[in-house]
């Protein structure tokens, strides 16, 4: 009998977890991604702030699939899906036929129509963007050192938009870079004048966390020198800075947009209903309405069923959904039990604010424990080491973290050539 062919689009958390679930089964799997590596996005901010190297947070897909004989990897840009012929369309015009499909193409930035964001802001969604941001930040210091008093206004003002975990972690890491590491490299630059601003439209940062943890995080950030602008919306971004809705001007050459995401452009390409954030509306078992051969998992997946939840766009959901979608396909092939609905097993959330300071909240199912400070920091380190892909990556990250912890130094302070289109979020992902 012909082996069923399963095509998975996207080698992120969801796609990798789906591919591995087929490991011991008599099926043929093709995993397609535009990059030949898998990115551990939660640590991209550490690449942008010179704490980790780019290859500490990414791993070759082929290396990850080595040993899985029924899987092959295809590096290609997917442009759409033809459900009538059951083919995935590639940007180079070729097609890949499938029997079953899992779309795990993730998400991209949502700039909510704020003028100037696509052209002038920096993003932190891909490895290239993280390396670009690091090079840009270090270049600002090189220029400040060169130009002295003649440096343009706002050169050493860094604005992060969005007080979610990404914005908070980036702000915390930047103040440590500017306060502890760069003064040794740039004694001629007045690092006391460097500012990090965190702009949040709501009246609190980290709104998904309980008030006590939010307050703790806000207090630590303020104590460490981050200027918090709560209840503040951006009206426009230009090459010289940002303007807030209440008319305030923030002079800056570095606006980092961490204020929200929407589903990948491959959600509309599925020719299926879309919900909030352009996420695919799915049946409760992650299949597409009226297309029982097609599934979606991860950030691209939205509301499940008419009354069901839309789960948060986080790594744990993506991993569990990828595995679930793969098991559904296997069950329909007669290998296992068909389950009517996906149920998310929430283990909790955590965010790091900086050295010895993190917040963690376990789910009520696991005791509901809430940690701050050093215990939270240790829990954060442990979990991130556990989930980093590959032993080499874990070892590299651990060594860099240990060096930083004990010497206050950050090794990855290289300025590399910027890849153009830093703010081209329309066309990304
Ligand atoms: C900066 C940052 C920090 C984060 N921090 C956390 C955190 O601390 N904890 C947490 O749980 N979650 C965090 N997240 C969210 C988490 O990373 C995502 O929820 C998770 O990556 C989603 O997994 P996914 O598989 O759906 O998508 P992704 O991991 O984004 O993978 C999608 C894959 O699809 C590929 N792809 C997309 N379009 C195409 C195409 N057209 N053709 C070919 N390939 C394509 C991409 O290259 C990518 O490899 C963070 C995200 C970011 C950006």
Short mmCIF file of C-alpha atoms and ligand atoms in Angstrom, two decimals:
data_model
loop_
_atom_site.label_atom_id
_atom_site.label_comp_id
_atom_site.label_asym_id
_atom_site.label_seq_id
_atom_site.Cartn_x
_atom_site.Cartn_y
_atom_site.Cartn_z
CA UNK A 1 0.00 0.00 0.00
CA UNK A 2 1.21 3.54 -0.78
CA UNK A 3 2.61 5.31 2.25
CA UNK A 4 0.48 8.34 3.24
CA UNK A 5 2.38 11.60 2.59
CA UNK A 6 2.13 14.27 5.25
CA UNK A 7 3.35 17.75 4.47
CA UNK A 8 4.11 20.10 7.35
CA UNK A 9 4.60 23.82 6.63
CA UNK A 10 6.93 25.50 9.13
CA UNK A 11 9.72 24.04 11.24
CA UNK A 12 9.01 25.99 14.42
CA UNK A 13 7.75 24.68 17.76
CA UNK A 14 4.55 23.25 16.24
CA UNK A 15 6.04 21.84 13.02
CA UNK A 16 8.98 20.14 14.74
CA UNK A 17 6.73 18.63 17.38
CA UNK A 18 4.34 17.33 14.68
CA UNK A 19 7.20 15.88 12.59
CA UNK A 20 8.68 14.03 15.59
CA UNK A 21 5.31 12.50 16.45
CA UNK A 22 5.38 10.59 13.14
CA UNK A 23 8.83 9.18 13.99
CA UNK A 24 7.93 5.54 14.45
CA UNK A 25 5.10 5.30 11.94
CA UNK A 26 4.81 4.00 8.43
CA UNK A 27 4.19 7.37 6.76
CA UNK A 28 6.23 9.77 4.65
CA UNK A 29 6.78 13.26 6.10
CA UNK A 30 7.97 16.37 4.28
CA UNK A 31 8.77 19.35 6.47
CA UNK A 32 9.04 22.66 4.58
CA UNK A 33 10.57 25.87 5.91
CA UNK A 34 12.10 28.91 4.29
CA UNK A 35 15.03 28.65 6.71
CA UNK A 36 17.15 25.56 7.16
CA UNK A 37 17.09 26.11 10.91
CA UNK A 38 14.64 26.10 13.75
CA UNK A 39 14.64 29.26 15.91
CA UNK A 40 14.06 29.30 19.66
CA UNK A 41 12.28 32.66 19.64
CA UNK A 42 12.02 33.15 23.43
CA UNK A 43 15.78 33.83 23.57
CA UNK A 44 16.07 36.12 20.54
CA UNK A 45 16.25 39.16 22.84
CA UNK A 46 19.48 37.71 24.30
CA UNK A 47 21.00 37.61 20.80
CA UNK A 48 19.93 41.23 20.27
CA UNK A 49 21.61 42.23 23.54
CA UNK A 50 24.89 40.38 22.88
CA UNK A 51 24.39 37.77 25.61
CA UNK A 52 24.01 34.76 23.31
CA UNK A 53 25.36 33.97 19.86
CA UNK A 54 22.91 33.50 17.01
CA UNK A 55 23.70 29.81 16.75
CA UNK A 56 22.97 29.24 20.46
CA UNK A 57 19.28 29.83 19.79
CA UNK A 58 18.90 28.09 16.42
CA UNK A 59 19.48 24.54 15.22
CA UNK A 60 19.66 23.00 11.78
CA UNK A 61 16.40 21.24 10.92
CA UNK A 62 18.31 18.47 9.19
CA UNK A 63 20.35 17.83 12.35
CA UNK A 64 17.13 17.66 14.36
CA UNK A 65 15.58 15.19 11.92
CA UNK A 66 18.71 13.07 11.60
CA UNK A 67 17.79 9.52 12.45
CA UNK A 68 14.14 9.97 11.49
CA UNK A 69 14.18 7.95 8.28
CA UNK A 70 10.58 8.70 7.24
CA UNK A 71 11.11 12.50 7.24
CA UNK A 72 12.77 14.77 4.73
CA UNK A 73 13.35 18.51 4.87
CA UNK A 74 12.70 20.93 2.01
CA UNK A 75 14.02 24.48 2.21
CA UNK A 76 11.47 26.55 0.30
CA UNK A 77 9.13 29.49 0.62
CA UNK A 78 5.50 28.39 0.59
CA UNK A 79 3.13 30.75 -1.24
CA UNK A 80 -0.19 28.94 -0.90
CA UNK A 81 -2.18 25.72 -0.85
CA UNK A 82 -4.37 24.25 -3.59
CA UNK A 83 -6.94 22.15 -1.75
CA UNK A 84 -8.56 20.86 -4.96
CA UNK A 85 -5.40 19.18 -6.19
CA UNK A 86 -4.05 18.71 -2.63
CA UNK A 87 -0.78 20.49 -3.36
CA UNK A 88 1.37 23.00 -1.51
CA UNK A 89 2.47 25.84 -3.80
CA UNK A 90 6.05 27.02 -3.56
CA UNK A 91 7.24 30.52 -4.39
CA UNK A 92 9.48 29.19 -7.20
CA UNK A 93 6.37 27.86 -8.99
CA UNK A 94 6.79 24.20 -8.09
CA UNK A 95 4.26 22.13 -6.13
CA UNK A 96 4.38 19.44 -3.48
CA UNK A 97 1.52 16.94 -3.41
CA UNK A 98 0.17 15.79 -0.04
CA UNK A 99 -2.39 13.43 1.43
CA UNK A 100 -2.48 15.26 4.74
CA UNK A 101 -1.39 18.78 5.60
CA UNK A 102 -0.43 20.53 8.83
CA UNK A 103 0.05 24.29 8.55
CA UNK A 104 2.43 25.50 11.28
CA UNK A 105 3.60 28.73 9.63
CA UNK A 106 3.44 30.78 12.85
CA UNK A 107 2.87 34.51 13.09
CA UNK A 108 4.28 37.88 12.06
CA UNK A 109 4.23 41.32 13.60
CA UNK A 110 1.07 43.35 13.80
CA UNK A 111 1.81 47.05 13.56
CA UNK A 112 -1.88 47.97 13.98
CA UNK A 113 -1.59 50.51 11.17
CA UNK A 114 0.70 52.86 13.14
CA UNK A 115 2.40 54.97 10.45
CA UNK A 116 6.14 54.52 10.07
CA UNK A 117 6.41 51.23 11.97
CA UNK A 118 7.09 48.97 8.96
CA UNK A 119 9.75 51.34 7.60
CA UNK A 120 11.50 52.55 10.76
CA UNK A 121 10.96 50.11 13.63
CA UNK A 122 13.05 47.10 14.54
CA UNK A 123 11.45 43.71 15.16
CA UNK A 124 12.44 40.65 17.12
CA UNK A 125 10.82 37.69 15.43
CA UNK A 126 13.62 36.16 13.39
CA UNK A 127 17.29 35.45 13.92
CA UNK A 128 18.21 38.01 11.25
CA UNK A 129 16.19 40.69 13.03
CA UNK A 130 17.87 39.89 16.35
CA UNK A 131 21.36 40.11 14.81
CA UNK A 132 20.37 43.32 12.98
CA UNK A 133 19.18 44.89 16.22
CA UNK A 134 22.40 43.93 18.03
CA UNK A 135 24.52 45.42 15.24
CA UNK A 136 22.41 48.58 15.23
CA UNK A 137 22.64 49.07 19.03
CA UNK A 138 26.43 48.62 19.00
CA UNK A 139 26.72 50.92 15.97
CA UNK A 140 24.89 53.65 17.93
CA UNK A 141 27.60 53.42 20.59
CA UNK A 142 30.38 53.46 17.98
CA UNK A 143 28.84 56.58 16.47
CA UNK A 144 28.44 58.24 19.89
CA UNK A 145 32.10 57.53 20.56
CA UNK A 146 33.12 58.98 17.17
CA UNK A 147 30.87 62.04 17.05
CA UNK A 148 30.79 63.01 20.75
CA UNK A 149 28.67 66.14 21.25
CA UNK A 150 27.91 66.29 17.50
CA UNK A 151 26.00 62.96 17.66
CA UNK A 152 22.37 63.21 16.49
CA UNK A 153 19.67 63.61 19.14
CA UNK A 154 18.18 60.38 20.44
CA UNK A 155 21.18 58.27 19.40
CA UNK A 156 21.41 56.74 22.85
CA UNK A 157 17.67 56.64 23.60
CA UNK A 158 16.17 53.19 23.07
CA UNK A 159 12.39 52.83 22.89
CA UNK A 160 10.65 49.46 23.23
CA UNK A 161 6.97 49.39 22.36
CA UNK A 162 4.90 46.72 24.14
CA UNK A 163 5.01 45.75 27.81
CA UNK A 164 4.46 42.01 27.29
CA UNK A 165 7.17 39.44 28.12
CA UNK A 166 9.27 40.27 25.03
CA UNK A 167 9.32 44.02 25.76
CA UNK A 168 10.04 43.50 29.46
CA UNK A 169 12.82 40.95 28.89
CA UNK A 170 14.45 43.13 26.25
CA UNK A 171 14.27 46.27 28.43
CA UNK A 172 15.77 44.41 31.41
CA UNK A 173 18.58 42.99 29.33
CA UNK A 174 19.35 46.33 27.64
CA UNK A 175 19.80 48.22 30.92
CA UNK A 176 22.26 45.55 32.04
CA UNK A 177 24.16 45.79 28.75
CA UNK A 178 24.31 49.59 29.00
CA UNK A 179 25.03 49.72 32.72
CA UNK A 180 27.48 46.84 33.18
CA UNK A 181 29.05 45.82 29.88
CA UNK A 182 29.36 48.69 27.41
CA UNK A 183 30.90 51.24 29.84
CA UNK A 184 34.05 49.05 29.77
CA UNK A 185 34.14 49.15 25.95
CA UNK A 186 33.22 52.81 25.56
CA UNK A 187 34.82 54.77 28.42
CA UNK A 188 34.57 57.94 26.30
CA UNK A 189 30.75 57.65 26.01
CA UNK A 190 28.65 59.02 28.86
CA UNK A 191 26.69 55.81 29.46
CA UNK A 192 24.87 57.55 32.33
CA UNK A 193 22.98 59.49 29.66
CA UNK A 194 21.74 56.33 27.89
CA UNK A 195 17.98 55.79 28.32
CA UNK A 196 15.72 52.77 27.85
CA UNK A 197 12.01 53.57 27.50
CA UNK A 198 9.28 50.92 27.69
CA UNK A 199 6.00 52.14 26.19
CA UNK A 200 2.76 50.28 26.99
CA UNK A 201 -0.78 51.24 25.90
CA UNK A 202 -2.42 49.67 28.97
CA UNK A 203 -2.06 50.81 32.57
CA UNK A 204 0.26 47.93 33.49
CA UNK A 205 3.00 45.78 31.98
CA UNK A 206 2.68 41.96 31.77
CA UNK A 207 -1.12 42.06 31.96
CA UNK A 208 -1.37 38.25 31.67
CA UNK A 209 0.26 37.91 35.12
CA UNK A 210 -1.30 38.40 38.58
CA UNK A 211 -0.99 41.94 40.02
CA UNK A 212 1.69 41.00 42.59
CA UNK A 213 4.04 39.66 39.89
CA UNK A 214 3.33 42.61 37.57
CA UNK A 215 4.14 45.08 40.36
CA UNK A 216 7.33 43.25 41.20
CA UNK A 217 8.45 43.35 37.55
CA UNK A 218 7.60 47.06 37.16
CA UNK A 219 9.47 47.95 40.36
CA UNK A 220 12.59 46.01 39.34
CA UNK A 221 12.61 47.62 35.89
CA UNK A 222 12.24 51.11 37.37
CA UNK A 223 14.94 50.50 39.97
CA UNK A 224 17.29 49.32 37.22
CA UNK A 225 16.68 52.50 35.21
CA UNK A 226 13.98 51.66 32.65
CA UNK A 227 11.58 54.55 32.06
CA UNK A 228 8.05 53.14 31.99
CA UNK A 229 5.42 54.97 29.92
CA UNK A 230 2.11 53.34 30.82
CA UNK A 231 -1.27 54.29 29.30
CA UNK A 232 0.73 55.55 26.33
CA UNK A 233 -0.07 54.80 22.72
CA UNK A 234 2.23 55.50 19.81
CA UNK A 235 0.75 57.60 17.03
CA UNK A 236 3.68 57.48 14.59
CA UNK A 237 7.27 56.38 14.17
CA UNK A 238 9.83 58.24 12.07
CA UNK A 239 13.55 57.91 11.43
CA UNK A 240 14.10 60.45 14.25
CA UNK A 241 11.86 58.91 16.90
CA UNK A 242 8.29 58.32 17.97
CA UNK A 243 5.25 60.49 18.65
CA UNK A 244 2.73 59.41 21.26
CA UNK A 245 -1.04 59.86 20.90
CA UNK A 246 -0.95 62.61 23.56
CA UNK A 247 1.62 64.58 21.54
CA UNK A 248 4.85 63.65 23.38
CA UNK A 249 7.96 63.32 21.19
CA UNK A 250 10.53 60.66 22.00
CA UNK A 251 13.76 61.31 20.10
CA UNK A 252 15.30 57.94 19.26
CA UNK A 253 17.10 56.11 16.47
CA UNK A 254 15.96 52.76 17.88
CA UNK A 255 12.28 51.93 18.19
CA UNK A 256 11.73 48.22 18.81
CA UNK A 257 8.21 47.03 18.06
CA UNK A 258 7.12 44.27 20.44
CA UNK A 259 3.46 45.27 20.61
CA UNK A 260 1.58 42.41 19.04
CA UNK A 261 1.40 39.73 16.40
CA UNK A 262 -1.00 38.43 13.79
CA UNK A 263 -1.05 35.10 12.01
CA UNK A 264 1.31 34.30 9.13
CA UNK A 265 0.25 35.35 5.64
CA UNK A 266 -0.29 31.64 5.02
CA UNK A 267 -3.48 31.86 7.09
CA UNK A 268 -5.42 33.78 4.42
CA UNK A 269 -3.79 31.52 1.82
CA UNK A 270 -5.63 28.52 3.31
CA UNK A 271 -8.93 29.84 1.90
CA UNK A 272 -10.66 29.19 5.20
CA UNK A 273 -12.40 31.44 7.80
CA UNK A 274 -10.16 33.79 9.76
CA UNK A 275 -10.76 35.21 13.21
CA UNK A 276 -9.03 37.77 15.44
CA UNK A 277 -5.44 38.49 14.48
CA UNK A 278 -6.07 36.75 11.13
CA UNK A 279 -5.75 33.38 12.89
CA UNK A 280 -7.41 30.35 11.30
CA UNK A 281 -10.73 29.36 12.81
CA UNK A 282 -10.61 25.60 13.22
CA UNK A 283 -12.72 22.68 14.29
CA UNK A 284 -12.19 21.64 17.91
CA UNK A 285 -9.79 18.90 16.70
CA UNK A 286 -7.56 21.46 14.87
CA UNK A 287 -8.79 20.45 11.40
CA UNK A 288 -9.97 23.09 8.93
CA UNK A 289 -13.73 23.41 8.45
CA UNK A 290 -14.83 21.31 5.45
CA UNK A 291 -11.23 20.21 4.81
CA UNK A 292 -10.72 17.12 6.97
CA UNK A 293 -7.28 16.46 5.43
CA UNK A 294 -5.86 19.82 6.57
CA UNK A 295 -4.87 20.86 10.10
CA UNK A 296 -3.23 23.91 11.65
CA UNK A 297 -1.21 24.26 14.85
CA UNK A 298 0.67 26.92 16.81
CA UNK A 299 0.48 30.69 16.43
CA UNK A 300 -1.46 30.43 13.17
CA UNK A 301 -4.33 28.53 14.87
CA UNK A 302 -7.16 30.59 16.33
CA UNK A 303 -10.51 29.81 17.85
CA UNK A 304 -11.41 26.13 18.10
CA UNK A 305 -15.04 25.27 17.32
CA UNK A 306 -17.97 27.69 17.57
CA UNK A 307 -17.71 28.20 21.30
CA UNK A 308 -14.15 27.02 21.97
CA UNK A 309 -11.12 28.98 23.11
CA UNK A 310 -8.37 30.66 21.11
CA UNK A 311 -5.27 29.60 22.99
CA UNK A 312 -2.38 32.01 23.72
CA UNK A 313 0.30 32.25 21.04
CA UNK A 314 3.07 30.67 23.10
CA UNK A 315 5.53 27.84 22.73
CA UNK A 316 3.72 25.29 24.94
CA UNK A 317 0.48 25.63 22.96
CA UNK A 318 2.37 25.22 19.67
CA UNK A 319 4.21 22.09 20.87
CA UNK A 320 1.04 20.47 22.19
CA UNK A 321 -1.04 21.39 19.13
CA UNK A 322 1.62 20.12 16.70
CA UNK A 323 1.69 16.79 18.52
CA UNK A 324 -2.12 16.63 18.69
CA UNK A 325 -2.59 17.36 14.96
CA UNK A 326 -0.10 14.62 14.07
CA UNK A 327 -1.89 12.16 16.37
CA UNK A 328 -5.23 13.03 14.78
CA UNK A 329 -3.84 12.16 11.36
CA UNK A 330 -2.41 8.90 12.67
CA UNK A 331 -5.77 8.09 14.28
CA UNK A 332 -7.54 8.65 10.99
CA UNK A 333 -5.07 6.27 9.40
CA UNK A 334 -6.19 3.69 11.92
CA UNK A 335 -3.26 4.11 14.32
CA UNK A 336 -4.69 5.33 17.58
CA UNK A 337 -7.83 6.87 18.96
CA UNK A 338 -9.53 9.87 17.31
CA UNK A 339 -10.01 12.62 19.90
CA UNK A 340 -12.83 15.08 19.37
CA UNK A 341 -11.09 18.14 20.75
CA UNK A 342 -7.71 19.61 21.58
CA UNK A 343 -7.25 20.40 25.27
CA UNK A 344 -4.41 22.65 26.32
CA UNK A 345 -2.49 21.57 29.39
CA UNK A 346 -1.26 24.91 30.76
CA UNK A 347 1.87 24.54 32.88
CA UNK A 348 2.33 28.23 33.68
CA UNK A 349 4.19 31.33 32.55
CA UNK A 350 7.48 32.94 33.28
CA UNK A 351 9.45 36.04 32.31
CA UNK A 352 12.91 37.24 33.25
CA UNK A 353 13.60 40.87 34.11
CA UNK A 354 17.35 40.52 34.49
CA UNK A 355 20.03 39.24 36.83
CA UNK A 356 18.50 37.42 39.81
CA UNK A 357 15.05 38.75 38.92
CA UNK A 358 12.28 36.82 37.20
CA UNK A 359 8.64 36.00 37.71
CA UNK A 360 7.08 32.57 37.34
CA UNK A 361 3.58 31.31 37.86
CA UNK A 362 2.76 27.60 37.76
CA UNK A 363 -0.73 26.64 36.62
CA UNK A 364 -3.27 25.86 39.40
CA UNK A 365 -3.11 22.21 38.26
CA UNK A 366 0.58 22.17 39.23
CA UNK A 367 0.05 23.89 42.56
CA UNK A 368 -0.27 27.51 41.39
CA UNK A 369 3.13 28.41 42.89
CA UNK A 370 4.27 31.98 42.22
CA UNK A 371 7.94 32.85 42.28
CA UNK A 372 9.81 36.14 42.07
CA UNK A 373 13.45 37.17 42.44
CA UNK A 374 16.25 34.59 42.62
CA UNK A 375 14.00 31.47 42.83
CA UNK A 376 12.13 32.73 39.74
CA UNK A 377 15.48 33.38 38.02
CA UNK A 378 16.69 29.82 38.68
CA UNK A 379 13.35 28.35 37.53
CA UNK A 380 13.55 30.43 34.34
CA UNK A 381 17.14 29.26 33.62
CA UNK A 382 16.26 25.62 34.20
CA UNK A 383 13.15 25.63 31.97
CA UNK A 384 14.89 27.47 29.12
CA UNK A 385 17.84 25.09 29.20
CA UNK A 386 15.44 22.18 29.09
CA UNK A 387 13.57 23.47 26.04
CA UNK A 388 16.53 24.80 24.01
CA UNK A 389 16.94 22.50 21.01
CA UNK A 390 20.08 20.31 20.96
CA UNK A 391 22.86 19.59 23.48
CA UNK A 392 25.34 21.92 21.77
CA UNK A 393 22.92 24.84 22.04
CA UNK A 394 22.29 24.10 25.71
CA UNK A 395 25.99 23.90 26.43
CA UNK A 396 26.71 27.13 24.48
CA UNK A 397 23.94 29.01 26.26
CA UNK A 398 24.99 27.72 29.68
CA UNK A 399 28.61 28.77 29.13
CA UNK A 400 27.61 32.26 27.93
CA UNK A 401 25.19 32.71 30.84
CA UNK A 402 27.80 31.57 33.36
CA UNK A 403 30.45 33.91 31.92
CA UNK A 404 28.00 36.79 32.04
CA UNK A 405 26.80 35.95 35.54
CA UNK A 406 30.26 35.81 37.07
CA UNK A 407 32.13 38.43 35.02
CA UNK A 408 29.37 40.85 33.89
CA UNK A 409 30.71 40.40 30.37
CA UNK A 410 28.87 39.60 27.15
CA UNK A 411 30.80 37.86 24.50
CA UNK A 412 28.72 38.38 21.32
CA UNK A 413 29.47 42.10 20.84
CA UNK A 414 30.00 41.97 17.08
CA UNK A 415 28.68 44.42 14.52
CA UNK A 416 27.89 42.48 11.38
CA UNK A 417 26.58 43.77 8.10
CA UNK A 418 22.89 44.64 8.44
CA UNK A 419 20.55 42.65 6.24
CA UNK A 420 18.32 45.18 4.46
CA UNK A 421 14.58 45.46 5.10
CA UNK A 422 14.77 45.51 8.88
CA UNK A 423 11.19 46.70 9.16
CA UNK A 424 9.69 44.83 6.27
CA UNK A 425 7.11 43.12 8.47
CA UNK A 426 4.46 43.06 5.72
CA UNK A 427 6.51 40.58 3.80
CA UNK A 428 7.89 38.61 6.67
CA UNK A 429 6.47 35.25 7.64
C1 LIG B 1 10.76 37.51 20.80
C2 LIG B 1 9.80 36.42 21.18
C3 LIG B 1 9.81 35.94 22.50
C4 LIG B 1 8.94 34.91 22.87
N1 LIG B 1 8.98 34.45 24.16
C5 LIG B 1 8.21 33.39 24.50
C6 LIG B 1 8.30 32.83 25.80
O1 LIG B 1 9.07 33.30 26.64
N2 LIG B 1 7.52 31.75 26.09
C7 LIG B 1 6.68 31.21 25.16
O2 LIG B 1 6.01 30.21 25.44
N3 LIG B 1 6.56 31.73 23.94
C8 LIG B 1 7.30 32.80 23.58
N4 LIG B 1 7.18 33.33 22.32
C9 LIG B 1 6.18 32.78 21.41
C10 LIG B 1 6.63 31.50 20.78
O3 LIG B 1 7.94 31.64 20.28
C11 LIG B 1 5.65 31.18 19.66
O4 LIG B 1 4.37 31.01 20.23
C12 LIG B 1 6.06 29.91 18.93
O5 LIG B 1 7.28 30.10 18.27
C13 LIG B 1 4.99 29.53 17.92
O6 LIG B 1 5.39 28.36 17.28
P1 LIG B 1 4.93 28.06 15.79
O7 LIG B 1 5.50 26.74 15.48
O8 LIG B 1 3.48 28.27 15.67
O9 LIG B 1 5.61 29.20 14.93
P2 LIG B 1 7.14 29.52 14.72
O10 LIG B 1 7.96 29.00 15.84
O11 LIG B 1 7.18 30.99 14.44
O12 LIG B 1 7.52 28.73 13.40
C14 LIG B 1 6.97 29.04 12.16
C15 LIG B 1 7.92 28.53 11.09
O13 LIG B 1 7.28 28.66 9.83
C16 LIG B 1 8.21 29.12 8.87
N5 LIG B 1 7.46 29.78 7.81
C17 LIG B 1 6.56 30.78 7.95
N6 LIG B 1 6.05 31.13 6.76
C18 LIG B 1 6.63 30.33 5.84
C19 LIG B 1 6.50 30.22 4.43
N7 LIG B 1 5.68 31.00 3.75
N8 LIG B 1 7.25 29.31 3.79
C20 LIG B 1 8.10 28.50 4.48
N9 LIG B 1 8.25 28.56 5.82
C21 LIG B 1 7.52 29.47 6.51
C22 LIG B 1 9.09 30.06 9.66
O14 LIG B 1 10.36 30.21 9.03
C23 LIG B 1 9.19 29.35 11.01
O15 LIG B 1 10.31 28.50 11.09
C24 LIG B 1 8.05 34.37 21.92
C25 LIG B 1 8.04 34.85 20.61
C26 LIG B 1 8.92 35.86 20.25
C27 LIG B 1 8.91 36.37 18.83
#
